[in-house]
CSV table of C-alpha atoms and ligand atoms in Angstrom, one decimal:
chain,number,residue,atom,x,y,z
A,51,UNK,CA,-41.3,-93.5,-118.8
A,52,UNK,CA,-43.8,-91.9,-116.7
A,53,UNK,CA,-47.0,-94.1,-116.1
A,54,UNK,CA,-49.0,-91.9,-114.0
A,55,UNK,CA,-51.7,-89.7,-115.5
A,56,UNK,CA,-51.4,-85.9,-114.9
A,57,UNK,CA,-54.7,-85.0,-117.4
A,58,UNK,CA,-56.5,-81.8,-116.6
A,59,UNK,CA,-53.8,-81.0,-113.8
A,60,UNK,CA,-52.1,-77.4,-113.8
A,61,UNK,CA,-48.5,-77.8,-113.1
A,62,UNK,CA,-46.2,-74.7,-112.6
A,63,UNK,CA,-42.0,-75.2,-112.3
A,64,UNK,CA,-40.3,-72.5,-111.3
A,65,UNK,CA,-36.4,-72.4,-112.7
A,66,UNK,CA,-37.8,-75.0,-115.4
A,67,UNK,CA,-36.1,-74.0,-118.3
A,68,UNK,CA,-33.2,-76.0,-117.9
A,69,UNK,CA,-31.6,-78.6,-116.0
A,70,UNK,CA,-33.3,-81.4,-113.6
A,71,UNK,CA,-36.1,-78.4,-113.4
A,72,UNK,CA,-36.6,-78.8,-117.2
A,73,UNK,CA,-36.6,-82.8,-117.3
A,74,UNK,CA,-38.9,-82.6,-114.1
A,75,UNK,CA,-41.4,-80.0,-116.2
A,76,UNK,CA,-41.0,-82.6,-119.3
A,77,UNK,CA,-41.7,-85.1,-117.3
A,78,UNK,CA,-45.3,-83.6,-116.2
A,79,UNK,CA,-45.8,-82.7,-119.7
A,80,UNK,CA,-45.5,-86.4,-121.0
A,81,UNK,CA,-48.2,-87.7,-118.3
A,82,UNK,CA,-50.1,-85.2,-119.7
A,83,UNK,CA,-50.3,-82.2,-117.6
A,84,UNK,CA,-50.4,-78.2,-118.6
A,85,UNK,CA,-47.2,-77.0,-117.6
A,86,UNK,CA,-45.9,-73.4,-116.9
A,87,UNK,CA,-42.3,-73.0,-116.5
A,88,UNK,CA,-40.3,-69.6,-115.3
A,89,UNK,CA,-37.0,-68.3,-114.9
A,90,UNK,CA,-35.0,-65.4,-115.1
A,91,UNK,CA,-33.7,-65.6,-118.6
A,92,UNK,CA,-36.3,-65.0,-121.2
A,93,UNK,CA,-34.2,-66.9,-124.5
A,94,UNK,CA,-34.4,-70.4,-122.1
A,95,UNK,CA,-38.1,-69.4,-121.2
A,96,UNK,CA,-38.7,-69.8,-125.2
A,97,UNK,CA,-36.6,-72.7,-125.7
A,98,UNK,CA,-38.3,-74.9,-122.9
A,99,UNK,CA,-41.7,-73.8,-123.7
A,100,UNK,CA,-41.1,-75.0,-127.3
A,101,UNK,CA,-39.5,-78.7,-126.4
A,102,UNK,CA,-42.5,-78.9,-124.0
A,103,UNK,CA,-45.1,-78.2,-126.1
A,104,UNK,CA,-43.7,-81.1,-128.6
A,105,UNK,CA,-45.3,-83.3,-126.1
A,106,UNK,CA,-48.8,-82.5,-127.3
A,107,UNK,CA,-50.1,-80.8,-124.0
A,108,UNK,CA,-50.4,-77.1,-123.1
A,109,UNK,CA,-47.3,-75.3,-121.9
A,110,UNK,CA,-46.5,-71.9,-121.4
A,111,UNK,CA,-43.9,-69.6,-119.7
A,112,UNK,CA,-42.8,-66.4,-118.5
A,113,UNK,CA,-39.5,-64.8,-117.6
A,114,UNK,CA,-38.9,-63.7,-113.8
A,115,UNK,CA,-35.7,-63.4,-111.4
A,116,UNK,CA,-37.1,-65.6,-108.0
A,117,UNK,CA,-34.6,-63.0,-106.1
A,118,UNK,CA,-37.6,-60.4,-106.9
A,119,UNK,CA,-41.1,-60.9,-104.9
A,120,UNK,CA,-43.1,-58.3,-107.7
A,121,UNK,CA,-41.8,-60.4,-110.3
A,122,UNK,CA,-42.7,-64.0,-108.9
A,123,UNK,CA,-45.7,-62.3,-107.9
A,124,UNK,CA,-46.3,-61.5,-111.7
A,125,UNK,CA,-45.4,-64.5,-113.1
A,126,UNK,CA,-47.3,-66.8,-110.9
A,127,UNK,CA,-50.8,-65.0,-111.1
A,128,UNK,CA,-50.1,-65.1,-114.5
A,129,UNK,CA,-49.5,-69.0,-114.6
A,130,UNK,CA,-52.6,-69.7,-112.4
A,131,UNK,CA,-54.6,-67.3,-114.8
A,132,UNK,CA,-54.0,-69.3,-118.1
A,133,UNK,CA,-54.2,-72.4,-116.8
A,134,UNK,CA,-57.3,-71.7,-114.4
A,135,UNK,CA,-55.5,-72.6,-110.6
A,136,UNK,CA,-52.0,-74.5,-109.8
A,137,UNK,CA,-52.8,-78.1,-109.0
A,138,UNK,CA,-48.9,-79.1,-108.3
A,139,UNK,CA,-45.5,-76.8,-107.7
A,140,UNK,CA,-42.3,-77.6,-108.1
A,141,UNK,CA,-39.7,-75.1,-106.9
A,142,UNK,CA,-36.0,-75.7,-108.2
A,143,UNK,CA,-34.5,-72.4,-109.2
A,144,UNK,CA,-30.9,-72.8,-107.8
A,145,UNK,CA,-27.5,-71.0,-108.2
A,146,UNK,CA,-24.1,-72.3,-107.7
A,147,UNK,CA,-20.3,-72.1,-107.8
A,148,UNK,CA,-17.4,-73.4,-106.3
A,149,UNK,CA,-15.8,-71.0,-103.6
A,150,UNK,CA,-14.5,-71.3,-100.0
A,151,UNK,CA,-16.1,-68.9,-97.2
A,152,UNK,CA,-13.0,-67.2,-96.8
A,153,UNK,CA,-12.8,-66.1,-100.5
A,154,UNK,CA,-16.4,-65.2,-101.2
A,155,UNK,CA,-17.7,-61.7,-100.7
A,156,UNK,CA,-21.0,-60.4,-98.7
A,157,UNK,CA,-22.5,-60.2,-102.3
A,158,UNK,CA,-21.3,-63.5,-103.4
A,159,UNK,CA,-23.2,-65.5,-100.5
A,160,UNK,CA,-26.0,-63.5,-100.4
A,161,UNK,CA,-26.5,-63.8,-104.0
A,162,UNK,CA,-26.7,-68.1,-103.6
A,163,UNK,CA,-28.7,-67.2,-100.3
A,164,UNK,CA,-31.3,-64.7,-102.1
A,165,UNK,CA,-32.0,-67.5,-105.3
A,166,UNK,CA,-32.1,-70.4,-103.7
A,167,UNK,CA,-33.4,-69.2,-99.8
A,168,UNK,CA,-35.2,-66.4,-100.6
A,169,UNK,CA,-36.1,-67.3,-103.5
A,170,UNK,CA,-37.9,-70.8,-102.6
A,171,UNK,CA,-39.6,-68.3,-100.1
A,172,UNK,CA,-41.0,-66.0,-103.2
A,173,UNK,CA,-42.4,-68.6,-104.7
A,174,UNK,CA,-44.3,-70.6,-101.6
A,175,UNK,CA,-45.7,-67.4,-100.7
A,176,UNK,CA,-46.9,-66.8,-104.5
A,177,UNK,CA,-48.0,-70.1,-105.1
A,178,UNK,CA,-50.1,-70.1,-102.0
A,179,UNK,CA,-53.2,-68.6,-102.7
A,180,UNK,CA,-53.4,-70.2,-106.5
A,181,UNK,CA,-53.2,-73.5,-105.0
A,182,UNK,CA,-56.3,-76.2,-105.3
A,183,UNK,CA,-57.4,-76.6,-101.6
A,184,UNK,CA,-57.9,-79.4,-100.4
A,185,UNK,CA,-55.2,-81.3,-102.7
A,186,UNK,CA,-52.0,-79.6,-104.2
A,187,UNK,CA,-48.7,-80.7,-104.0
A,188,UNK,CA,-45.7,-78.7,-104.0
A,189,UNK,CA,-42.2,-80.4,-104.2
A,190,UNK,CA,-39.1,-78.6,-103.2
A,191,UNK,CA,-36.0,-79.5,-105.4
A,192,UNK,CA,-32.8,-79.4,-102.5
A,193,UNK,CA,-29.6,-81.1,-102.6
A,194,UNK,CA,-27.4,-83.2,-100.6
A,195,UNK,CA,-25.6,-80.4,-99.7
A,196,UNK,CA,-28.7,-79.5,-97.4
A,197,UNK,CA,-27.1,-81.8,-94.8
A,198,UNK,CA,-23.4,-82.8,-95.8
A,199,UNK,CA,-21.0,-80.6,-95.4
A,200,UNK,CA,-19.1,-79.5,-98.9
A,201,UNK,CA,-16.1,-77.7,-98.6
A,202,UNK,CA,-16.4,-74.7,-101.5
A,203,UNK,CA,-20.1,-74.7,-100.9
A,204,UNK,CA,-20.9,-73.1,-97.3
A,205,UNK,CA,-23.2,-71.1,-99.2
A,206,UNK,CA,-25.2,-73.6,-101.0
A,207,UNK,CA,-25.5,-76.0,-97.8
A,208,UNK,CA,-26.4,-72.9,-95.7
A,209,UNK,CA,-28.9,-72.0,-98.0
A,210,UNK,CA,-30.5,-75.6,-98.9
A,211,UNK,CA,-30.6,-76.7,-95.1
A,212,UNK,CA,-33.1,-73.3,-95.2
A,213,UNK,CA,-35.3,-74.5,-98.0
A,214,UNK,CA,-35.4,-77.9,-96.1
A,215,UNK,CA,-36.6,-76.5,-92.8
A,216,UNK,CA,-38.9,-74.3,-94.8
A,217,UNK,CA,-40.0,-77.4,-96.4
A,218,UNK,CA,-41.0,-78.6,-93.3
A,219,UNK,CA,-42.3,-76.0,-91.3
A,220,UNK,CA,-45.0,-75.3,-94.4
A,221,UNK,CA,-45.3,-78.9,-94.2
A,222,UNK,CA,-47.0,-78.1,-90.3
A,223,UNK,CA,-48.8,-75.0,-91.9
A,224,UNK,CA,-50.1,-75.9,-95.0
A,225,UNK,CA,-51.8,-79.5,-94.0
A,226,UNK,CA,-54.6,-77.8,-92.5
A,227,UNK,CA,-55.2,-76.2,-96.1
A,228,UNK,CA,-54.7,-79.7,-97.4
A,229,UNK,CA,-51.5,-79.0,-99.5
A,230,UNK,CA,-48.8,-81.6,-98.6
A,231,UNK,CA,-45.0,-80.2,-99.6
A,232,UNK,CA,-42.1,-82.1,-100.0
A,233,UNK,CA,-38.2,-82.0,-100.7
A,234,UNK,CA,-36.8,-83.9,-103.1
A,235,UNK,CA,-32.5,-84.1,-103.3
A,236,UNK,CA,-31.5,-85.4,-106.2
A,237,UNK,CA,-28.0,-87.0,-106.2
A,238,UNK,CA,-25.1,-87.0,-109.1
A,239,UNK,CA,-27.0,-86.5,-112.1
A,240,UNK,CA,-25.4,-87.6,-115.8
A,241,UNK,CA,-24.8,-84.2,-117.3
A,242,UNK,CA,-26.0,-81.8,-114.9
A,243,UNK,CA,-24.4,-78.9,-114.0
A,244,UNK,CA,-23.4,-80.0,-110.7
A,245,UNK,CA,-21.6,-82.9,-111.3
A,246,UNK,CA,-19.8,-80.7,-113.8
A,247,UNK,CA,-18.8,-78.5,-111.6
A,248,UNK,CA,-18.2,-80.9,-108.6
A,249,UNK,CA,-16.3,-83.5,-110.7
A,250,UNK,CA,-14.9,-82.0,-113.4
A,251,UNK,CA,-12.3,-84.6,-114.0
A,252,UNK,CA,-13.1,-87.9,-115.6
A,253,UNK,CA,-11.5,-90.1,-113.1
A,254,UNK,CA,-13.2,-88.9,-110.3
A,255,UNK,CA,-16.6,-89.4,-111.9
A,256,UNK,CA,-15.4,-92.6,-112.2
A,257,UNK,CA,-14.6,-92.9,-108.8
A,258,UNK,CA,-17.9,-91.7,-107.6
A,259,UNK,CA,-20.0,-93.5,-110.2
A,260,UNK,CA,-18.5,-96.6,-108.9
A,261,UNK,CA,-19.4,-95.7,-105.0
A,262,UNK,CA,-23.0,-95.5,-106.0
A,263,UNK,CA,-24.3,-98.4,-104.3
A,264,UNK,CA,-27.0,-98.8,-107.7
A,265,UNK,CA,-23.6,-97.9,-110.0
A,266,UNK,CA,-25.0,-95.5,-112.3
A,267,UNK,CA,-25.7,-91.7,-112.2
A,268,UNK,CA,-29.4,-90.7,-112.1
A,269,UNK,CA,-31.2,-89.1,-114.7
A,270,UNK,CA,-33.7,-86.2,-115.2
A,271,UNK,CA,-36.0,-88.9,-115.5
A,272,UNK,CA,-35.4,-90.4,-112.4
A,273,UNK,CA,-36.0,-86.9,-110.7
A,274,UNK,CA,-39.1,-86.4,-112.9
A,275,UNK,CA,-40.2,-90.0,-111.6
A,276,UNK,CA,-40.2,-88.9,-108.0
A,277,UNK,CA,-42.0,-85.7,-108.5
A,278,UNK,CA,-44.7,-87.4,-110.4
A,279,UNK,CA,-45.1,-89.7,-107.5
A,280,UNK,CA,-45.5,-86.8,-105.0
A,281,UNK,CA,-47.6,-85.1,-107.2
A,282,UNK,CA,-50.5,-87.8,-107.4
A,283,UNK,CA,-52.9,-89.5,-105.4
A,284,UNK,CA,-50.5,-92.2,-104.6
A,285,UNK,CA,-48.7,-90.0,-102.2
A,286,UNK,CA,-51.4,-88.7,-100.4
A,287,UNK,CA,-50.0,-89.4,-96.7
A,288,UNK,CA,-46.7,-87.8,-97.2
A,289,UNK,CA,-45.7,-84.2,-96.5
A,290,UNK,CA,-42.5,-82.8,-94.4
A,291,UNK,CA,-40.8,-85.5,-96.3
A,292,UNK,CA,-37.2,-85.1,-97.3
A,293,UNK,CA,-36.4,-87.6,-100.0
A,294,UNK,CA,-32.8,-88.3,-101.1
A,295,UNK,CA,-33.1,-89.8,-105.6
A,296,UNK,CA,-29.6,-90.5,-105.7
A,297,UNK,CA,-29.6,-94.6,-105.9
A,298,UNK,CA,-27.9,-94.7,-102.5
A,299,UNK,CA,-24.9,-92.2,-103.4
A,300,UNK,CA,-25.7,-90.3,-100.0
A,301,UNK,CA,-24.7,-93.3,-98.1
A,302,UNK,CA,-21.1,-93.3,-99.5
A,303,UNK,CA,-20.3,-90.2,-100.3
A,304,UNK,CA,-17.3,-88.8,-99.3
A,305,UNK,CA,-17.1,-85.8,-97.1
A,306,UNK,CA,-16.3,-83.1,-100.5
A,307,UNK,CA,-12.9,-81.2,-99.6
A,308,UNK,CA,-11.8,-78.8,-101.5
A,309,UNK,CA,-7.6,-78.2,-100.8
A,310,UNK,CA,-7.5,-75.1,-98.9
A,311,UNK,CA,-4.6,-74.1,-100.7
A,312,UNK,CA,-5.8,-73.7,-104.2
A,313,UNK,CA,-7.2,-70.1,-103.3
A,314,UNK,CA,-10.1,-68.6,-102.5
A,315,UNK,CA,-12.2,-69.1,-105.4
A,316,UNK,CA,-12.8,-72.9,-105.6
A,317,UNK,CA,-11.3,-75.6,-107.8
A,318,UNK,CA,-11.8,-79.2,-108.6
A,319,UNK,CA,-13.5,-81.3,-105.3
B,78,LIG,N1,-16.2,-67.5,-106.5
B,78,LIG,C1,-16.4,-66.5,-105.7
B,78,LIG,N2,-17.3,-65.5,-105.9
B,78,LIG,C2,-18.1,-65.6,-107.0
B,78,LIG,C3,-17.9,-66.7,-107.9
B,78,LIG,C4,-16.9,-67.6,-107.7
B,78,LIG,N3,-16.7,-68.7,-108.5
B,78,LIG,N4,-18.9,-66.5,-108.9
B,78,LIG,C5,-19.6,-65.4,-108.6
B,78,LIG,N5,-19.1,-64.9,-107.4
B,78,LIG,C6,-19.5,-63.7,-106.8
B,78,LIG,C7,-19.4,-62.5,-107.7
B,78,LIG,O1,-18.0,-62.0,-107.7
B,78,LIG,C8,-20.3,-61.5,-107.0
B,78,LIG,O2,-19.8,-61.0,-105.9
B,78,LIG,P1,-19.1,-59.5,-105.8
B,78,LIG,O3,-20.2,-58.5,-106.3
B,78,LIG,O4,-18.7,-59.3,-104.4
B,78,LIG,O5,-17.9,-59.5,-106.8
B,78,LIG,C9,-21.5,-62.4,-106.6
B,78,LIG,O6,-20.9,-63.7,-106.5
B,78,LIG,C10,-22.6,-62.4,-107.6
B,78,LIG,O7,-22.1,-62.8,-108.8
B,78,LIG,P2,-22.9,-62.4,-110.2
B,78,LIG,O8,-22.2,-63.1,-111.3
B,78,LIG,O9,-23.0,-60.9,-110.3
B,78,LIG,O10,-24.3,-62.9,-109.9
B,78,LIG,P3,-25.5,-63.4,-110.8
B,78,LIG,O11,-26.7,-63.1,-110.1
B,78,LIG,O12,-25.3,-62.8,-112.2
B,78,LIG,O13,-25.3,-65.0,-111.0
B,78,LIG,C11,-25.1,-67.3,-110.3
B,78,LIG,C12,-25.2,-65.8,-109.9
B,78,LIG,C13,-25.0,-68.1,-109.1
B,78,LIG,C14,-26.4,-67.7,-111.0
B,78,LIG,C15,-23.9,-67.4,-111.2
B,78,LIG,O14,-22.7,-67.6,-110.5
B,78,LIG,C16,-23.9,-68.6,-112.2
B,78,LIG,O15,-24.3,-68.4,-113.3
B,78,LIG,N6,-23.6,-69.9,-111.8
B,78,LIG,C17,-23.6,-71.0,-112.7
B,78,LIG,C18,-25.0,-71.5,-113.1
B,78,LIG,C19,-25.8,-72.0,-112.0
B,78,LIG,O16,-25.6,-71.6,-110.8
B,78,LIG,N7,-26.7,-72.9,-112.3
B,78,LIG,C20,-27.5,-73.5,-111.3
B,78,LIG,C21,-26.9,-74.8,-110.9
B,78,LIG,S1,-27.5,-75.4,-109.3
């Protein structure tokens, strides 16, 4: 349960219409915070702005592909216009699958490159000139893959070690300004999408879950928990920071292989 007070603070989470992204927007929404989610699919857009507004607070939402400047362009101003300014980001719009760089196409790794890379990039230059100076917070949602190799995800670790050194290189621009960005890499989360896809049998779940030096999976919450902490006062000396939620799982995880035999197009880690 989030304790810290987000009243009268303009949030904006881009890909937060489902996922960590949506239990990170719920979270702001339930310490009280207006909240503007976006992402490319206007039926989620609808759907999240609904469950976020059962918290009592403002929330709105918009549809736009973060693969397309004009559109986060749009959809940002747009935010910072009905809400009056952007007082914390979070950027977490993401796209995945299983598949081994000798199977995937141009298209296939430029299409994980241009949501997740690119995309991060859209939104930071978007956000930029909405954001309360001195002040804002902006928090990067990343992902171990960032720096441990995954076999079946070249694209995703290329692409999340570039959001991390973006991270921190607008962590050396942006301090001047008094914004303070951060990464946050959440580990294996109950019912995400990427443990589904990255443990799709039950016995190696089990396996993992057990490696987990707290021995659980984390929860949206737990994500939520770490944003609201960067968002607030009580973070006010940390930016560049690159901040693993994953109750120690990074410590034992196993290097992910997939067999090099099962084809081109992924399978079960
Ligand atoms: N293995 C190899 N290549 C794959 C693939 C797979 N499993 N899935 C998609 N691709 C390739 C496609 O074949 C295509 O390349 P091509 O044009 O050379 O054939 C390219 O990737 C783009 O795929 P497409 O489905 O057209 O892109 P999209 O923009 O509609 O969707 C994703 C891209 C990543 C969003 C989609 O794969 C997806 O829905 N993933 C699951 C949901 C998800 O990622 N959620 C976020 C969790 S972090």
């Amino acid at each position: 349960m989030a304790s810290l007070d987000f009243s009268g603070k303009r949030v904006l989470v881009a890909g937060g219409t489902s996922g960590i992204n949506l239990g990170v927007a719920e979270g702001f929404a339930k310490a009280s915070a207006a909240v503007f989610v976006f992402s490319r699919d206007a039926a989620k857009v609808g759907a999240a702005v609904e469950r976020l507004s059962a918290h009592g607070g403002r929330a709105g939402g918009g549809a736009a592909d973060v693969r397309d400047m004009g559109a986060v362009e749009g959809v940002v101003a747009r935010a910072a216009a009905e809400m009056g300014g952007l007082d914390v980001v979070i950027s977490g719009a993401a796209g995945n699958f299983l598949a081994l760089v000798n199977g995937m196409s141009s298209n296939a790794f430029r299409t994980v490159m241009e949501i997740d890379l690119l995309g991060t990039f859209h939104v930071m230059r978007a956000v930029f000139p909405h954001l309360t100076k001195p002040g804002a917070s902006v928090v990067n949602i990343t992902a171990p893959q960032s720096w441990r190799a995954m076999s079946g995800q070249g694209h995703v670790c290329a692409a999340k070690a570039g959001v991390d050194q973006l991270t921190r290189t607008l962590a050396l621009e942006w301090g001047h300004h008094g914004v303070r960005i951060n990464s946050v890499s959440p580990g294996p989360i109950a019912d995400s999408g990427g443990v589904a896809r990255l443990y799709s049998d039950e016995a190696a779940l089990e396996r993992r879950r057990a490696s987990i030096p707290l021995e659980r999976l984390g929860s949206n919450e737990d994500i939520a928990n770490m944003c609201l902490f960067l968002a607030s006062d009580m973070a006010g000396y940390v930016t560049g920071a690159l901040i693993p939620v994953d109750g120690g799982a990074g410590l034992t995880m196993e290097a992910m292989r997939l067999d090099p035999r099962i084809g081109a197009r992924g399978g079960n880690a």
